[in-house]
Short mmCIF file of N, CA, C and O in Angstrom, two decimals:
data_model
loop_
_atom_site.label_atom_id
_atom_site.label_comp_id
_atom_site.label_asym_id
_atom_site.label_seq_id
_atom_site.Cartn_x
_atom_site.Cartn_y
_atom_site.Cartn_z
N UNK I 846 2.66 22.09 3.79
CA UNK I 846 3.41 20.87 4.00
C UNK I 846 4.88 21.15 3.74
O UNK I 846 5.24 21.75 2.76
N UNK I 847 5.74 20.68 4.62
CA UNK I 847 7.17 20.89 4.49
C UNK I 847 7.76 19.83 3.56
O UNK I 847 7.89 18.68 3.93
N UNK I 848 8.09 20.24 2.36
CA UNK I 848 8.65 19.31 1.37
C UNK I 848 10.12 19.03 1.62
O UNK I 848 10.68 18.14 1.00
N UNK I 849 10.77 19.78 2.50
CA UNK I 849 12.20 19.62 2.69
C UNK I 849 12.56 18.71 3.86
O UNK I 849 13.71 18.34 3.99
N UNK I 850 11.62 18.37 4.69
CA UNK I 850 11.98 17.56 5.84
C UNK I 850 12.36 16.15 5.38
O UNK I 850 11.82 15.62 4.42
N UNK I 851 13.30 15.60 6.08
CA UNK I 851 13.81 14.28 5.74
C UNK I 851 13.18 13.26 6.69
O UNK I 851 13.32 13.37 7.90
N UNK I 852 12.50 12.30 6.11
CA UNK I 852 11.88 11.26 6.92
C UNK I 852 12.78 10.03 6.96
O UNK I 852 13.50 9.74 5.99
N UNK I 853 12.72 9.30 8.05
CA UNK I 853 13.49 8.06 8.13
C UNK I 853 12.90 7.02 7.18
O UNK I 853 11.73 7.13 6.78
N UNK I 854 13.68 6.03 6.85
CA UNK I 854 13.16 4.92 6.05
C UNK I 854 12.16 4.14 6.91
O UNK I 854 12.39 3.91 8.10
N UNK I 855 11.08 3.76 6.30
CA UNK I 855 10.10 2.95 7.01
C UNK I 855 10.69 1.58 7.32
O UNK I 855 11.47 1.04 6.54
N UNK I 856 10.27 0.98 8.44
CA UNK I 856 10.75 -0.37 8.75
C UNK I 856 10.43 -1.37 7.64
O UNK I 856 11.17 -2.33 7.43
N UNK I 857 9.36 -1.13 6.91
CA UNK I 857 8.96 -2.05 5.85
C UNK I 857 10.01 -2.15 4.75
O UNK I 857 10.09 -3.16 4.06
N UNK I 858 10.83 -1.11 4.59
CA UNK I 858 11.91 -1.15 3.60
C UNK I 858 12.87 -2.29 3.94
O UNK I 858 13.20 -3.14 3.10
N UNK I 859 13.30 -2.34 5.19
CA UNK I 859 14.21 -3.41 5.63
C UNK I 859 13.54 -4.77 5.57
O UNK I 859 14.18 -5.77 5.22
N UNK I 860 12.27 -4.83 5.93
CA UNK I 860 11.57 -6.11 5.91
C UNK I 860 11.47 -6.65 4.49
O UNK I 860 11.65 -7.84 4.26
N UNK I 861 11.20 -5.77 3.53
CA UNK I 861 11.14 -6.19 2.13
C UNK I 861 12.53 -6.62 1.63
O UNK I 861 12.64 -7.60 0.91
N UNK I 862 13.56 -5.86 2.01
CA UNK I 862 14.92 -6.23 1.61
C UNK I 862 15.30 -7.60 2.16
O UNK I 862 15.92 -8.41 1.46
N UNK I 863 14.95 -7.86 3.39
CA UNK I 863 15.22 -9.17 3.99
C UNK I 863 14.52 -10.29 3.25
O UNK I 863 15.11 -11.34 3.00
N UNK I 864 13.27 -10.05 2.88
CA UNK I 864 12.54 -11.05 2.09
C UNK I 864 13.21 -11.30 0.75
O UNK I 864 13.34 -12.44 0.32
N UNK I 865 13.64 -10.23 0.09
CA UNK I 865 14.29 -10.36 -1.22
C UNK I 865 15.61 -11.13 -1.09
O UNK I 865 15.90 -12.00 -1.93
N UNK I 866 16.38 -10.83 -0.08
CA UNK I 866 17.64 -11.53 0.13
C UNK I 866 17.39 -13.01 0.42
O UNK I 866 18.11 -13.88 -0.08
N UNK I 867 16.38 -13.29 1.21
CA UNK I 867 16.04 -14.68 1.52
C UNK I 867 15.59 -15.41 0.25
O UNK I 867 16.01 -16.54 0.01
N UNK I 868 14.76 -14.76 -0.56
CA UNK I 868 14.29 -15.38 -1.80
C UNK I 868 15.47 -15.66 -2.74
O UNK I 868 15.52 -16.71 -3.39
N UNK I 869 16.41 -14.74 -2.80
CA UNK I 869 17.59 -14.94 -3.65
C UNK I 869 18.43 -16.11 -3.15
O UNK I 869 18.92 -16.92 -3.95
N UNK I 870 18.59 -16.21 -1.84
CA UNK I 870 19.35 -17.33 -1.28
C UNK I 870 18.66 -18.66 -1.52
O UNK I 870 19.31 -19.66 -1.82
N UNK I 871 17.33 -18.66 -1.43
CA UNK I 871 16.58 -19.88 -1.73
C UNK I 871 16.77 -20.26 -3.20
O UNK I 871 17.02 -21.43 -3.52
N UNK I 872 16.64 -19.29 -4.08
CA UNK I 872 16.78 -19.54 -5.52
C UNK I 872 18.19 -20.02 -5.86
O UNK I 872 18.36 -20.87 -6.75
N UNK I 873 19.18 -19.51 -5.15
CA UNK I 873 20.57 -19.89 -5.40
C UNK I 873 20.92 -21.22 -4.74
O UNK I 873 21.99 -21.78 -5.00
N UNK I 874 20.03 -21.71 -3.90
CA UNK I 874 20.29 -22.96 -3.21
C UNK I 874 21.22 -22.82 -2.02
O UNK I 874 21.71 -23.83 -1.50
N UNK I 875 21.45 -21.60 -1.58
CA UNK I 875 22.36 -21.38 -0.44
C UNK I 875 21.62 -21.32 0.89
O UNK I 875 22.25 -21.18 1.93
N UNK I 876 20.31 -21.42 0.85
CA UNK I 876 19.50 -21.42 2.06
C UNK I 876 18.54 -22.60 2.01
O UNK I 876 17.83 -22.79 1.02
N UNK I 877 18.56 -23.37 3.06
CA UNK I 877 17.65 -24.50 3.18
C UNK I 877 16.24 -23.96 3.38
O UNK I 877 16.02 -23.09 4.23
N UNK I 878 15.27 -24.44 2.61
CA UNK I 878 13.89 -23.94 2.76
C UNK I 878 13.35 -24.04 4.19
O UNK I 878 12.50 -23.26 4.58
N UNK I 879 13.88 -24.99 4.96
CA UNK I 879 13.44 -25.12 6.35
C UNK I 879 13.83 -23.90 7.19
O UNK I 879 13.24 -23.67 8.25
N UNK I 880 14.82 -23.15 6.73
CA UNK I 880 15.28 -21.98 7.46
C UNK I 880 14.76 -20.67 6.88
O UNK I 880 15.13 -19.60 7.35
N UNK I 881 13.90 -20.77 5.91
CA UNK I 881 13.29 -19.57 5.29
C UNK I 881 12.00 -19.26 6.02
O UNK I 881 11.12 -20.11 6.14
N UNK I 882 11.89 -18.05 6.51
CA UNK I 882 10.71 -17.68 7.28
C UNK I 882 10.21 -16.26 6.99
O UNK I 882 9.13 -15.88 7.40
N UNK I 883 11.01 -15.46 6.29
CA UNK I 883 10.66 -14.04 6.15
C UNK I 883 9.40 -13.80 5.32
O UNK I 883 8.65 -12.88 5.62
N UNK I 884 9.16 -14.61 4.31
CA UNK I 884 7.94 -14.42 3.51
C UNK I 884 6.71 -14.67 4.38
O UNK I 884 5.68 -14.00 4.21
N UNK I 885 6.81 -15.60 5.30
CA UNK I 885 5.70 -15.88 6.21
C UNK I 885 5.60 -14.80 7.28
O UNK I 885 4.51 -14.36 7.65
N UNK I 886 6.74 -14.34 7.78
CA UNK I 886 6.76 -13.32 8.83
C UNK I 886 6.28 -11.97 8.30
O UNK I 886 5.61 -11.23 9.00
N UNK I 887 6.63 -11.67 7.03
CA UNK I 887 6.28 -10.39 6.42
C UNK I 887 5.49 -10.59 5.13
O UNK I 887 5.98 -10.32 4.04
N UNK I 888 4.24 -11.05 5.24
CA UNK I 888 3.44 -11.24 4.02
C UNK I 888 3.14 -9.89 3.35
O UNK I 888 3.12 -8.85 4.01
N UNK I 889 2.91 -9.95 2.05
CA UNK I 889 2.62 -8.72 1.29
C UNK I 889 1.49 -7.93 1.92
O UNK I 889 1.57 -6.70 2.02
N UNK I 890 0.45 -8.61 2.35
CA UNK I 890 -0.71 -7.91 2.91
C UNK I 890 -0.33 -7.10 4.15
O UNK I 890 -0.79 -5.98 4.34
N UNK I 891 0.55 -7.64 4.98
CA UNK I 891 0.99 -6.93 6.18
C UNK I 891 1.88 -5.75 5.80
O UNK I 891 1.73 -4.65 6.35
N UNK I 892 2.79 -5.96 4.86
CA UNK I 892 3.68 -4.88 4.45
C UNK I 892 2.90 -3.74 3.81
O UNK I 892 3.14 -2.56 4.12
N UNK I 893 1.96 -4.06 2.94
CA UNK I 893 1.17 -3.03 2.28
C UNK I 893 0.30 -2.26 3.27
O UNK I 893 0.21 -1.03 3.21
N UNK I 894 -0.33 -2.99 4.19
CA UNK I 894 -1.17 -2.33 5.19
C UNK I 894 -0.33 -1.45 6.12
O UNK I 894 -0.73 -0.32 6.46
N UNK I 895 0.83 -1.94 6.52
CA UNK I 895 1.71 -1.15 7.38
C UNK I 895 2.18 0.10 6.66
O UNK I 895 2.18 1.20 7.24
N UNK I 896 2.57 -0.04 5.39
CA UNK I 896 2.98 1.13 4.62
C UNK I 896 1.86 2.16 4.52
O UNK I 896 2.12 3.37 4.64
N UNK I 897 0.64 1.72 4.32
CA UNK I 897 -0.49 2.65 4.21
C UNK I 897 -0.68 3.41 5.53
O UNK I 897 -0.91 4.63 5.53
N UNK I 898 -0.57 2.70 6.64
CA UNK I 898 -0.72 3.34 7.95
C UNK I 898 0.40 4.36 8.17
O UNK I 898 0.15 5.49 8.60
N UNK I 899 1.62 3.98 7.86
CA UNK I 899 2.75 4.88 8.08
C UNK I 899 2.69 6.08 7.14
O UNK I 899 3.04 7.20 7.53
N UNK I 900 2.23 5.88 5.92
CA UNK I 900 2.08 7.00 4.98
C UNK I 900 1.05 8.01 5.50
O UNK I 900 1.26 9.22 5.40
N UNK I 901 -0.04 7.51 6.06
CA UNK I 901 -1.05 8.41 6.63
C UNK I 901 -0.48 9.19 7.81
O UNK I 901 -0.74 10.39 7.96
N UNK I 902 0.32 8.53 8.63
CA UNK I 902 0.98 9.20 9.76
C UNK I 902 1.94 10.27 9.27
O UNK I 902 1.96 11.40 9.78
N UNK I 903 2.73 9.95 8.27
CA UNK I 903 3.66 10.92 7.69
C UNK I 903 2.90 12.14 7.16
O UNK I 903 3.32 13.29 7.38
N UNK I 904 1.80 11.89 6.45
CA UNK I 904 1.01 12.99 5.89
C UNK I 904 0.42 13.84 7.01
O UNK I 904 0.38 15.08 6.92
N UNK I 905 -0.04 13.18 8.06
CA UNK I 905 -0.61 13.90 9.21
C UNK I 905 0.43 14.83 9.81
O UNK I 905 0.18 16.02 10.01
N UNK I 906 1.62 14.33 10.07
CA UNK I 906 2.65 15.16 10.70
C UNK I 906 3.17 16.24 9.76
O UNK I 906 3.60 17.30 10.22
N UNK I 907 3.13 15.99 8.46
CA UNK I 907 3.60 16.98 7.49
C UNK I 907 2.69 18.20 7.45
O UNK I 907 3.11 19.28 7.02
N UNK I 908 1.47 18.05 7.90
CA UNK I 908 0.52 19.17 7.85
C UNK I 908 0.67 20.13 9.04
O UNK I 908 0.03 21.17 9.06
N UNK I 909 1.52 19.77 9.99
CA UNK I 909 1.67 20.60 11.16
C UNK I 909 2.54 21.81 10.87
O UNK I 909 3.49 21.75 10.11
N UNK I 910 2.22 22.87 11.54
CA UNK I 910 3.11 24.04 11.51
C UNK I 910 4.14 23.89 12.61
O UNK I 910 4.31 22.82 13.19
N UNK I 911 4.80 24.98 12.91
CA UNK I 911 5.77 24.97 13.99
C UNK I 911 5.06 24.76 15.32
O UNK I 911 3.95 25.24 15.53
N UNK I 912 5.69 24.04 16.20
CA UNK I 912 5.20 23.81 17.57
C UNK I 912 3.76 23.32 17.63
O UNK I 912 2.89 24.00 18.18
N UNK I 913 3.48 22.12 17.10
CA UNK I 913 2.12 21.59 17.22
C UNK I 913 1.79 21.33 18.69
O UNK I 913 2.68 21.05 19.49
N UNK I 914 0.54 21.42 19.01
CA UNK I 914 0.10 21.20 20.40
C UNK I 914 0.31 19.74 20.78
O UNK I 914 0.33 18.85 19.93
N UNK I 915 0.45 19.52 22.08
CA UNK I 915 0.56 18.15 22.57
C UNK I 915 -0.65 17.33 22.14
O UNK I 915 -0.51 16.15 21.78
N UNK I 916 -1.83 17.94 22.17
CA UNK I 916 -3.04 17.23 21.78
C UNK I 916 -2.97 16.78 20.33
O UNK I 916 -3.37 15.66 20.00
N UNK I 917 -2.47 17.64 19.48
CA UNK I 917 -2.36 17.29 18.06
C UNK I 917 -1.36 16.15 17.85
O UNK I 917 -1.61 15.21 17.11
N UNK I 918 -0.23 16.25 18.52
CA UNK I 918 0.80 15.21 18.40
C UNK I 918 0.28 13.89 18.94
O UNK I 918 0.38 12.85 18.28
N UNK I 919 -0.28 13.92 20.13
CA UNK I 919 -0.77 12.68 20.73
C UNK I 919 -1.95 12.11 19.95
O UNK I 919 -2.11 10.89 19.87
N UNK I 920 -2.75 12.97 19.33
CA UNK I 920 -3.82 12.49 18.46
C UNK I 920 -3.27 11.71 17.28
O UNK I 920 -3.80 10.66 16.91
N UNK I 921 -2.20 12.22 16.70
CA UNK I 921 -1.56 11.52 15.57
C UNK I 921 -0.95 10.20 16.02
O UNK I 921 -1.05 9.18 15.33
N UNK I 922 -0.33 10.21 17.20
CA UNK I 922 0.25 8.98 17.74
C UNK I 922 -0.85 7.95 17.99
O UNK I 922 -0.72 6.78 17.63
N UNK I 923 -1.94 8.40 18.59
CA UNK I 923 -3.05 7.50 18.85
C UNK I 923 -3.58 6.90 17.54
O UNK I 923 -3.80 5.69 17.45
N UNK I 924 -3.77 7.73 16.51
CA UNK I 924 -4.30 7.22 15.24
C UNK I 924 -3.37 6.20 14.60
O UNK I 924 -3.82 5.15 14.13
N UNK I 925 -2.06 6.48 14.59
CA UNK I 925 -1.14 5.53 13.96
C UNK I 925 -1.08 4.23 14.76
O UNK I 925 -1.06 3.15 14.17
N UNK I 926 -1.06 4.33 16.07
CA UNK I 926 -0.98 3.12 16.89
C UNK I 926 -2.25 2.29 16.75
O UNK I 926 -2.18 1.06 16.58
N UNK I 927 -3.41 2.93 16.78
CA UNK I 927 -4.67 2.18 16.62
C UNK I 927 -4.75 1.53 15.24
O UNK I 927 -5.23 0.39 15.10
N UNK I 928 -4.27 2.22 14.22
CA UNK I 928 -4.26 1.65 12.87
C UNK I 928 -3.30 0.46 12.79
O UNK I 928 -3.59 -0.55 12.14
N UNK I 929 -2.15 0.56 13.46
CA UNK I 929 -1.22 -0.57 13.49
C UNK I 929 -1.81 -1.72 14.30
O UNK I 929 -1.60 -2.89 13.96
N UNK I 930 -2.56 -1.41 15.36
CA UNK I 930 -3.28 -2.46 16.09
C UNK I 930 -4.20 -3.22 15.16
O UNK I 930 -4.29 -4.46 15.22
N UNK I 931 -4.90 -2.49 14.29
CA UNK I 931 -5.83 -3.13 13.35
C UNK I 931 -5.08 -4.03 12.37
O UNK I 931 -5.54 -5.14 12.07
N UNK I 932 -3.93 -3.58 11.88
CA UNK I 932 -3.12 -4.42 10.98
C UNK I 932 -2.69 -5.68 11.72
O UNK I 932 -2.78 -6.79 11.19
N UNK I 933 -2.26 -5.51 12.95
CA UNK I 933 -1.84 -6.66 13.74
C UNK I 933 -2.99 -7.65 13.92
O UNK I 933 -2.81 -8.86 13.77
N UNK I 934 -4.17 -7.14 14.22
CA UNK I 934 -5.35 -8.00 14.39
C UNK I 934 -5.70 -8.73 13.09
O UNK I 934 -6.08 -9.90 13.12
N UNK I 935 -5.62 -8.01 11.97
CA UNK I 935 -5.91 -8.62 10.67
C UNK I 935 -4.96 -9.77 10.35
O UNK I 935 -5.26 -10.60 9.50
N UNK I 936 -3.83 -9.80 11.04
CA UNK I 936 -2.84 -10.85 10.83
C UNK I 936 -2.73 -11.72 12.07
O UNK I 936 -1.64 -12.12 12.49
N UNK I 937 -3.88 -12.00 12.66
CA UNK I 937 -4.01 -12.92 13.79
C UNK I 937 -3.17 -12.53 15.00
O UNK I 937 -2.69 -13.38 15.74
N UNK I 938 -2.97 -11.23 15.19
CA UNK I 938 -2.23 -10.74 16.34
C UNK I 938 -0.74 -11.04 16.29
O UNK I 938 -0.05 -10.94 17.30
N UNK I 939 -0.25 -11.39 15.09
CA UNK I 939 1.15 -11.79 14.97
C UNK I 939 1.91 -11.00 13.92
O UNK I 939 2.96 -11.44 13.46
N UNK I 940 1.41 -9.83 13.53
CA UNK I 940 2.10 -9.05 12.50
C UNK I 940 3.41 -8.50 13.01
O UNK I 940 4.39 -8.43 12.26
N UNK I 941 3.44 -8.11 14.27
CA UNK I 941 4.61 -7.43 14.80
C UNK I 941 5.16 -8.16 16.02
O UNK I 941 4.52 -8.17 17.07
N UNK I 942 6.31 -8.75 15.84
CA UNK I 942 7.00 -9.40 16.96
C UNK I 942 7.88 -8.35 17.65
O UNK I 942 7.85 -7.18 17.31
N UNK I 943 8.68 -8.76 18.60
CA UNK I 943 9.45 -7.82 19.42
C UNK I 943 10.29 -6.86 18.59
O UNK I 943 10.22 -5.64 18.79
N UNK I 944 11.08 -7.36 17.66
CA UNK I 944 11.93 -6.50 16.85
C UNK I 944 11.09 -5.52 16.04
O UNK I 944 11.40 -4.33 15.94
N UNK I 945 10.00 -6.00 15.46
CA UNK I 945 9.14 -5.14 14.65
C UNK I 945 8.49 -4.07 15.52
O UNK I 945 8.35 -2.92 15.10
N UNK I 946 8.09 -4.43 16.70
CA UNK I 946 7.48 -3.45 17.63
C UNK I 946 8.47 -2.33 17.94
O UNK I 946 8.12 -1.15 17.91
N UNK I 947 9.68 -2.73 18.25
CA UNK I 947 10.71 -1.73 18.56
C UNK I 947 10.98 -0.83 17.36
O UNK I 947 11.14 0.38 17.51
N UNK I 948 11.04 -1.42 16.18
CA UNK I 948 11.29 -0.64 14.97
C UNK I 948 10.15 0.34 14.70
O UNK I 948 10.38 1.48 14.30
N UNK I 949 8.91 -0.11 14.89
CA UNK I 949 7.76 0.77 14.66
C UNK I 949 7.75 1.93 15.66
O UNK I 949 7.50 3.08 15.28
N UNK I 950 8.01 1.64 16.92
CA UNK I 950 8.05 2.71 17.92
C UNK I 950 9.16 3.70 17.61
O UNK I 950 8.96 4.92 17.71
N UNK I 951 10.33 3.20 17.21
CA UNK I 951 11.43 4.09 16.86
C UNK I 951 11.06 4.93 15.64
O UNK I 951 11.37 6.13 15.58
N UNK I 952 10.37 4.32 14.68
CA UNK I 952 9.96 5.06 13.49
C UNK I 952 8.98 6.19 13.85
O UNK I 952 9.11 7.31 13.36
N UNK I 953 8.03 5.89 14.70
CA UNK I 953 7.07 6.91 15.14
C UNK I 953 7.84 8.07 15.79
O UNK I 953 7.60 9.24 15.46
N UNK I 954 8.78 7.74 16.65
CA UNK I 954 9.60 8.79 17.28
C UNK I 954 10.35 9.60 16.24
O UNK I 954 10.37 10.83 16.30
N UNK I 955 10.99 8.92 15.28
CA UNK I 955 11.79 9.62 14.28
C UNK I 955 10.95 10.54 13.40
O UNK I 955 11.38 11.64 13.05
N UNK I 956 9.74 10.12 13.07
CA UNK I 956 8.86 10.98 12.28
C UNK I 956 8.44 12.20 13.10
O UNK I 956 8.41 13.32 12.58
N UNK I 957 8.16 11.98 14.37
CA UNK I 957 7.81 13.11 15.23
C UNK I 957 8.98 14.08 15.36
O UNK I 957 8.79 15.30 15.29
N UNK I 958 10.17 13.56 15.52
CA UNK I 958 11.36 14.41 15.61
C UNK I 958 11.53 15.21 14.32
O UNK I 958 11.80 16.40 14.34
N UNK I 959 11.32 14.55 13.17
CA UNK I 959 11.43 15.24 11.87
C UNK I 959 10.39 16.35 11.76
O UNK I 959 10.61 17.34 11.06
N UNK I 960 9.28 16.20 12.48
CA UNK I 960 8.23 17.22 12.48
C UNK I 960 8.49 18.30 13.52
O UNK I 960 7.66 19.20 13.70
N UNK I 961 9.62 18.21 14.23
CA UNK I 961 9.97 19.24 15.19
C UNK I 961 9.50 19.00 16.61
O UNK I 961 9.56 19.90 17.45
N UNK I 962 9.04 17.80 16.90
CA UNK I 962 8.55 17.49 18.25
C UNK I 962 9.72 17.06 19.13
O UNK I 962 10.52 16.22 18.74
N UNK I 963 9.80 17.65 20.30
CA UNK I 963 10.78 17.23 21.31
C UNK I 963 10.09 16.18 22.18
O UNK I 963 9.34 16.51 23.10
N UNK I 964 10.35 14.92 21.86
CA UNK I 964 9.59 13.83 22.48
C UNK I 964 9.80 13.75 23.98
O UNK I 964 8.85 13.51 24.72
N UNK I 965 11.01 13.95 24.45
CA UNK I 965 11.25 13.91 25.89
C UNK I 965 10.42 14.94 26.63
O UNK I 965 9.83 14.65 27.67
N UNK I 966 10.36 16.14 26.08
CA UNK I 966 9.58 17.21 26.71
C UNK I 966 8.09 16.90 26.64
O UNK I 966 7.35 17.10 27.62
N UNK I 967 7.63 16.40 25.49
CA UNK I 967 6.23 16.01 25.35
C UNK I 967 5.86 14.94 26.38
O UNK I 967 4.85 15.07 27.08
N UNK I 968 6.69 13.92 26.47
CA UNK I 968 6.42 12.83 27.42
C UNK I 968 6.39 13.37 28.85
O UNK I 968 5.49 13.02 29.63
N UNK I 969 7.34 14.22 29.19
CA UNK I 969 7.39 14.77 30.55
C UNK I 969 6.14 15.57 30.86
O UNK I 969 5.59 15.47 31.97
N UNK I 970 5.67 16.36 29.89
CA UNK I 970 4.44 17.14 30.12
C UNK I 970 3.23 16.25 30.35
O UNK I 970 2.27 16.65 31.00
N UNK I 971 3.29 15.04 29.82
CA UNK I 971 2.18 14.11 29.95
C UNK I 971 2.36 13.15 31.12
O UNK I 971 1.53 12.26 31.34
N UNK I 972 3.47 13.30 31.86
CA UNK I 972 3.74 12.41 32.98
C UNK I 972 4.17 11.03 32.54
O UNK I 972 3.95 10.04 33.25
N UNK I 973 4.79 10.94 31.36
CA UNK I 973 5.22 9.67 30.80
C UNK I 973 6.73 9.60 30.73
O UNK I 973 7.40 10.63 30.69
N UNK I 974 7.25 8.39 30.65
CA UNK I 974 8.66 8.20 30.36
C UNK I 974 8.90 8.46 28.89
O UNK I 974 7.97 8.41 28.07
N UNK I 975 10.11 8.72 28.53
CA UNK I 975 10.49 9.07 27.15
C UNK I 975 10.00 8.07 26.11
O UNK I 975 9.62 8.42 25.01
N UNK I 976 9.97 6.79 26.45
CA UNK I 976 9.60 5.76 25.48
C UNK I 976 8.20 5.19 25.74
O UNK I 976 7.91 4.07 25.34
N UNK I 977 7.34 5.98 26.34
CA UNK I 977 5.99 5.50 26.68
C UNK I 977 4.87 6.17 25.90
O UNK I 977 3.71 5.93 26.19
N UNK I 978 5.19 6.97 24.88
CA UNK I 978 4.12 7.74 24.26
C UNK I 978 3.13 6.89 23.46
O UNK I 978 2.04 7.35 23.18
N UNK I 979 3.49 5.68 23.09
CA UNK I 979 2.55 4.82 22.36
C UNK I 979 1.79 3.86 23.27
O UNK I 979 0.82 3.24 22.85
N UNK I 980 2.24 3.75 24.51
CA UNK I 980 1.76 2.69 25.39
C UNK I 980 0.26 2.72 25.68
O UNK I 980 -0.35 1.66 25.85
N UNK I 981 -0.36 3.88 25.75
CA UNK I 981 -1.76 3.96 26.12
C UNK I 981 -2.67 3.27 25.10
O UNK I 981 -3.76 2.81 25.45
N UNK I 982 -2.21 3.14 23.86
CA UNK I 982 -3.06 2.58 22.79
C UNK I 982 -2.51 1.30 22.19
O UNK I 982 -3.22 0.61 21.49
N UNK I 983 -1.28 0.98 22.46
CA UNK I 983 -0.59 -0.09 21.73
C UNK I 983 -0.97 -1.47 22.26
O UNK I 983 -0.80 -1.77 23.42
N UNK I 984 -1.46 -2.32 21.34
CA UNK I 984 -1.75 -3.73 21.63
C UNK I 984 -0.68 -4.66 21.08
O UNK I 984 -0.62 -5.81 21.45
N UNK I 985 0.10 -4.18 20.13
CA UNK I 985 1.10 -5.05 19.49
C UNK I 985 2.39 -5.01 20.24
O UNK I 985 2.68 -4.19 21.03
#
């Protein structure tokens, strides 16, 4: 496992920070409760489940040597996407809205890049567009 590779911050970091800022504004009385939505949008159960899925993906990619096969990379992408589908389903199909979807896809790409994967080349070998590597499995 490569202990020196730098991974991007998980999207859940920003989601938690947003919740904390919103809670502070509510406590300070600077935010009307009618305009508070982040605790509902990002419940603890969704954040914890998403973190667990992303941690498993990170561990999977960390085990790769140089130049992992397309099959290995796509297998990891399939597993993370299917696991995120399950989290989404557990939250009534509403865990990930448009912004969250984009952030998760970008995170998957960034982790793959940190693992040495050239995503454009991988996608081209598979007959996919650069931003289509999750599409075959993604329900969210």
